[in-house]
PDB file of C-alpha atoms in Angstrom:
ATOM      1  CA  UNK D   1       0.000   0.000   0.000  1.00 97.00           C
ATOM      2  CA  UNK D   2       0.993   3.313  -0.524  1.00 98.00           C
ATOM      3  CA  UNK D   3      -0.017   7.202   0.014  1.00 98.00           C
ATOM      4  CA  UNK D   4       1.471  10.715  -0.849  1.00 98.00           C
ATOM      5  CA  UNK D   5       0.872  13.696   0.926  1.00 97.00           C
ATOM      6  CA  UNK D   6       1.714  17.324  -0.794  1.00 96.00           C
ATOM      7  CA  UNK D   7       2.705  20.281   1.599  1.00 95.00           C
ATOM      8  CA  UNK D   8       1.923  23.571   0.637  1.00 93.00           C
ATOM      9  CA  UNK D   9       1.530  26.628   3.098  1.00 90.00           C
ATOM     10  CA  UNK D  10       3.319  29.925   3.433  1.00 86.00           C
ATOM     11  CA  UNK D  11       5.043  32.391   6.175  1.00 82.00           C
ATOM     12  CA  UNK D  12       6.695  35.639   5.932  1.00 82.00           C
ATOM     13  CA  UNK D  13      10.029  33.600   4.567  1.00 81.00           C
ATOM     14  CA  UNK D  14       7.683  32.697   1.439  1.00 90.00           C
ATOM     15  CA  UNK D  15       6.166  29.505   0.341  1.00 95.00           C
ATOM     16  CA  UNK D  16       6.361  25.723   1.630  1.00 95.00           C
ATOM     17  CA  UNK D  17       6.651  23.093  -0.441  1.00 97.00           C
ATOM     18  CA  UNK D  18       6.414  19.434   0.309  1.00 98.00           C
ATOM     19  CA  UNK D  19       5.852  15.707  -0.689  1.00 99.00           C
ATOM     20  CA  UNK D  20       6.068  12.681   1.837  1.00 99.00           C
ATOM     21  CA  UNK D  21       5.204   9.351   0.700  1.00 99.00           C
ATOM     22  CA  UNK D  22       4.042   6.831   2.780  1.00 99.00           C
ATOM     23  CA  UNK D  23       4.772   2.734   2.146  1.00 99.00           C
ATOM     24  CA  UNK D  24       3.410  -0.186   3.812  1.00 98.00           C
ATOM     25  CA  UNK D  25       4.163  -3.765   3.039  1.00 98.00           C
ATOM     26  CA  UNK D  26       0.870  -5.396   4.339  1.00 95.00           C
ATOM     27  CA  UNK D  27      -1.550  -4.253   7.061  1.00 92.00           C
ATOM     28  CA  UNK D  28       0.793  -5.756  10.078  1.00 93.00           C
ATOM     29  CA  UNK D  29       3.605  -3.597   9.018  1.00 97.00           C
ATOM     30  CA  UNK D  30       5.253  -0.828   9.671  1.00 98.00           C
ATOM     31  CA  UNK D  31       5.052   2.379   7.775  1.00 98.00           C
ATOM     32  CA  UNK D  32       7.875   3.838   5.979  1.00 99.00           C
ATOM     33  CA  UNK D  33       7.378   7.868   5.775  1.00 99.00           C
ATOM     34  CA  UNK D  34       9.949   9.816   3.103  1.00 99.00           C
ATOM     35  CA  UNK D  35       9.975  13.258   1.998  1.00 98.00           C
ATOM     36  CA  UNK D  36      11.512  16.583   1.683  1.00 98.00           C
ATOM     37  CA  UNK D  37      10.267  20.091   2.656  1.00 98.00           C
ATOM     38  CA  UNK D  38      11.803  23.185   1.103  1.00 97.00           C
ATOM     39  CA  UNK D  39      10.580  26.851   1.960  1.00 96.00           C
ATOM     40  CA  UNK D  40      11.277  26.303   6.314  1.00 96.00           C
ATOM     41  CA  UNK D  41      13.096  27.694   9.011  1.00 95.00           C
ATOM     42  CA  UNK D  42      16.447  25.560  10.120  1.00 97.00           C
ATOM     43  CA  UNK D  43      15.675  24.087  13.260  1.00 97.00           C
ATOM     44  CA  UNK D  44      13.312  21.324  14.758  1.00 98.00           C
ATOM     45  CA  UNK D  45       9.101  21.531  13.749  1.00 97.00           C
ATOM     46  CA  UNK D  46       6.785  19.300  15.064  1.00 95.00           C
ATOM     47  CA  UNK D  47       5.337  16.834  12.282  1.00 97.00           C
ATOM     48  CA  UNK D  48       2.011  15.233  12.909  1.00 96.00           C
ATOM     49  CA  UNK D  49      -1.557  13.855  11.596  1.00 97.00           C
ATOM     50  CA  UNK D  50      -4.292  15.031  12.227  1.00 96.00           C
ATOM     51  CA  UNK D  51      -7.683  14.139  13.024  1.00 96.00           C
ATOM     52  CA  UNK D  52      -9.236  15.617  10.147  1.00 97.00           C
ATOM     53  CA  UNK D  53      -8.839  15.974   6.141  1.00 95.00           C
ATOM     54  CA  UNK D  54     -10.250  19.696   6.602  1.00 95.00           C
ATOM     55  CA  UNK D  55      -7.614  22.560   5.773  1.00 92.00           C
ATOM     56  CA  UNK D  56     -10.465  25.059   5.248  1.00 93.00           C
ATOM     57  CA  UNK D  57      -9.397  27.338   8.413  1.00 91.00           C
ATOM     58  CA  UNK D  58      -6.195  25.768   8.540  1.00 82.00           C
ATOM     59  CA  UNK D  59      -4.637  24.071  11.725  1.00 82.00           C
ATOM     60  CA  UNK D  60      -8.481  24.970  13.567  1.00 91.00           C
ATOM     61  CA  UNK D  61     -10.367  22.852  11.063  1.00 96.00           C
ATOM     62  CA  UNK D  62      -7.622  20.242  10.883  1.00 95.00           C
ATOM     63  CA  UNK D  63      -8.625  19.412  14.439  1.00 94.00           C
ATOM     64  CA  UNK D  64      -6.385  17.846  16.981  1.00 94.00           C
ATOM     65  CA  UNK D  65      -3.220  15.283  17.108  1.00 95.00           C
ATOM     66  CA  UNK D  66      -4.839  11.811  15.373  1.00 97.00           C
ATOM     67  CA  UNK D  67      -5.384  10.106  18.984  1.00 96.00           C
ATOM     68  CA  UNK D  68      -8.139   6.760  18.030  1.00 96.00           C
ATOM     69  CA  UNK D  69      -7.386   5.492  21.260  1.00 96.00           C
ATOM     70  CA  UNK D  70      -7.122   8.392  23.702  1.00 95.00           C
ATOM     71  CA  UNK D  71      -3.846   8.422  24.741  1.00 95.00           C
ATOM     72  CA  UNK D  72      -1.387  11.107  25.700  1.00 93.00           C
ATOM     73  CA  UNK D  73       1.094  13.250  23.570  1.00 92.00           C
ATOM     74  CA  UNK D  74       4.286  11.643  23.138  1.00 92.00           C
ATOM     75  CA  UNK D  75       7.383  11.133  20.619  1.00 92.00           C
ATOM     76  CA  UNK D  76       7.101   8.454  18.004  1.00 92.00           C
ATOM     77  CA  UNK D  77       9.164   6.253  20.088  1.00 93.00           C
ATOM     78  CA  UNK D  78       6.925   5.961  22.948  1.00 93.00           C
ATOM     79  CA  UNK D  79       4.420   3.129  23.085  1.00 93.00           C
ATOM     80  CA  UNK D  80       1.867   4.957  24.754  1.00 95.00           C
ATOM     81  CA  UNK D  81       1.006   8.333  22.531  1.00 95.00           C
ATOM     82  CA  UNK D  82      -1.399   9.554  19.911  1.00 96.00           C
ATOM     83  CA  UNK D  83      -0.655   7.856  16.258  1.00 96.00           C
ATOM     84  CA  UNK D  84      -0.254  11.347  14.723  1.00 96.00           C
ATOM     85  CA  UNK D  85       2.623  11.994  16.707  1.00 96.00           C
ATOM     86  CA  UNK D  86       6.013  11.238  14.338  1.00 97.00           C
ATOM     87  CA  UNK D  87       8.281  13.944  16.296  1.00 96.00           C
ATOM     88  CA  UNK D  88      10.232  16.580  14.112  1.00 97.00           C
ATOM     89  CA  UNK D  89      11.013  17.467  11.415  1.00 98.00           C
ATOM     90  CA  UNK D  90      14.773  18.567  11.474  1.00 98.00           C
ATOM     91  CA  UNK D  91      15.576  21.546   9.015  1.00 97.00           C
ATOM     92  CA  UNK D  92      18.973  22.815   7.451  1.00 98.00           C
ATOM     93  CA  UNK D  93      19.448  25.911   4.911  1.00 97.00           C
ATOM     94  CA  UNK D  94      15.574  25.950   4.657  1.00 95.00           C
ATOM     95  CA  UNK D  95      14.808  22.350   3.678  1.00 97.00           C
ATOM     96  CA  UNK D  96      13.394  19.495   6.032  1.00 98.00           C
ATOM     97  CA  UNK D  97      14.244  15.629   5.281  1.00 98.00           C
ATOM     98  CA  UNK D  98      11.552  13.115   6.737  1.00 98.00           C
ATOM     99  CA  UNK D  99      12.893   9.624   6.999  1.00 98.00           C
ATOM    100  CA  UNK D 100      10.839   7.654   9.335  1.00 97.00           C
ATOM    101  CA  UNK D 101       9.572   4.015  10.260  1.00 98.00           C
ATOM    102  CA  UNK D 102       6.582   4.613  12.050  1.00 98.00           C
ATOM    103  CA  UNK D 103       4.978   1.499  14.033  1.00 97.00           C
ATOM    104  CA  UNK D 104       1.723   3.036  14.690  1.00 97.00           C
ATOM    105  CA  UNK D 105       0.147   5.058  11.711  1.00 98.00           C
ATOM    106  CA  UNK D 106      -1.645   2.542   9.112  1.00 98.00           C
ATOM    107  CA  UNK D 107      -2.626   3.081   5.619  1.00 98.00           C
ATOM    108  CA  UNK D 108      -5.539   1.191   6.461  1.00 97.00           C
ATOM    109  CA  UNK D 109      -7.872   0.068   9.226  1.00 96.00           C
ATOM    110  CA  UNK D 110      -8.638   1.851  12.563  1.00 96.00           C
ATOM    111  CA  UNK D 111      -5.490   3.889  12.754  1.00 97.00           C
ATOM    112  CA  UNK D 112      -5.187   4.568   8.949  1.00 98.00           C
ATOM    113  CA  UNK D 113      -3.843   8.208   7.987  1.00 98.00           C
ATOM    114  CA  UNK D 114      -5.540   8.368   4.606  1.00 98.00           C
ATOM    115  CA  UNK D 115      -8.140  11.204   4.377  1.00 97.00           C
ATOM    116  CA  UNK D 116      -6.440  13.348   7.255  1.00 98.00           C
ATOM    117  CA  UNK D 117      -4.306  16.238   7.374  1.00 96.00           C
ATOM    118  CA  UNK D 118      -0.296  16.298   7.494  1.00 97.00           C
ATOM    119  CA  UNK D 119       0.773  19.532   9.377  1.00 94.00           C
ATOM    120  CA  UNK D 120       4.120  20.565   9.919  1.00 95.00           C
ATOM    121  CA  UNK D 121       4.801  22.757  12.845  1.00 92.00           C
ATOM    122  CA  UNK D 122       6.641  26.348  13.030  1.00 92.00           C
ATOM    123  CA  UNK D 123       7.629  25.487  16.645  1.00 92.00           C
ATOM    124  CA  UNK D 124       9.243  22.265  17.943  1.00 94.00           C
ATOM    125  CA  UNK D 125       7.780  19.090  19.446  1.00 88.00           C
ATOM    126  CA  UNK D 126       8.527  18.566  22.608  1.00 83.00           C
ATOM    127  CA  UNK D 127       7.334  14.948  22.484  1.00 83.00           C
ATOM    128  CA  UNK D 128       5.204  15.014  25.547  1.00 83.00           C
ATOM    129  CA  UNK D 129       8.464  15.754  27.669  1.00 83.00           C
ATOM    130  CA  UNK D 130       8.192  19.709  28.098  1.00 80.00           C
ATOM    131  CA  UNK D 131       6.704  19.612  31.775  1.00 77.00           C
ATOM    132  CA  UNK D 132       4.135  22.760  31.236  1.00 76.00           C
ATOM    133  CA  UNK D 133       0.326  22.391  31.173  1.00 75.00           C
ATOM    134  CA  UNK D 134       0.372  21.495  27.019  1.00 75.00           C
ATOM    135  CA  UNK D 135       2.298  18.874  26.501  1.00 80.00           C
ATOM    136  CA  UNK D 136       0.439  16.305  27.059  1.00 73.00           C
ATOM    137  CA  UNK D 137      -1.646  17.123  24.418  1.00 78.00           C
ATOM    138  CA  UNK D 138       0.428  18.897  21.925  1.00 77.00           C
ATOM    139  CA  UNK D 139       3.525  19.288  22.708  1.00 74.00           C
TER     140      UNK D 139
END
């Protein structure tokens, strides 16, 4: 199975443009996430799915962090977290690489990513790890 994802937004350095594929052998395996993001700040921007396919109002109509099962914000590495949570994005002379083997997201089934929105942070993740009042929920 496999998805794509383009990323297109803006800020006051100018456009952002995106693709990220998505691969999955069968429904028991893992997904494989690739892509490249030109047009961002250098530094570290959260990178999640979420809830809804609805970029009408931007981020607001996207809804919240995917999160089927209820859990609590966390970094892609934790066991217990939402499945839209795959970290950060890591940026260098404007352009993000995404290389990432995600356990959790699905291209099908109950935690499948298809029909939702991709969103890629101007602030960092802090993978449910920050200690103030948000993380737990966004990070």
């Amino acid at each position: 199975m496999k998805a794509v994802c383009i990323l297109n937004g803006s800020t006051e350095m100018g456009p952002i443009k995106g693709t990220v594929w998505f691969s999955q052998k069968d429904e028991s395996s893992d997904v494989v996430v690739s892509g490249e993001v030109a047009g961002i700040s250098d530094g570290q921007h959260g990178f999640h799915v979420h809830e809804f396919g609805d970029t009408t109002n931007g981020c607001i109509s996207a809804g919240a962090h995917f999160n089927p099962a209820g859990n609590v914000h966390g970094g892609p590495e934790d066991d217990i977290r939402h499945v839209g949570d795959l970290g950060n994005v890591v940026a260098a002379n404007g352009c993000g690489k995404i290389d990432i083997i995600d356990k959790q997201i699905k291209l099908s089934g109950p935690n499948s990513i298809i029909g939702r929105t991709l969103v890629l942070h101007a602030d960092p993740d802090d993978l449910g790890k920050g200690g103030h009042e948000l993380s737990k929920t966004t990070g």
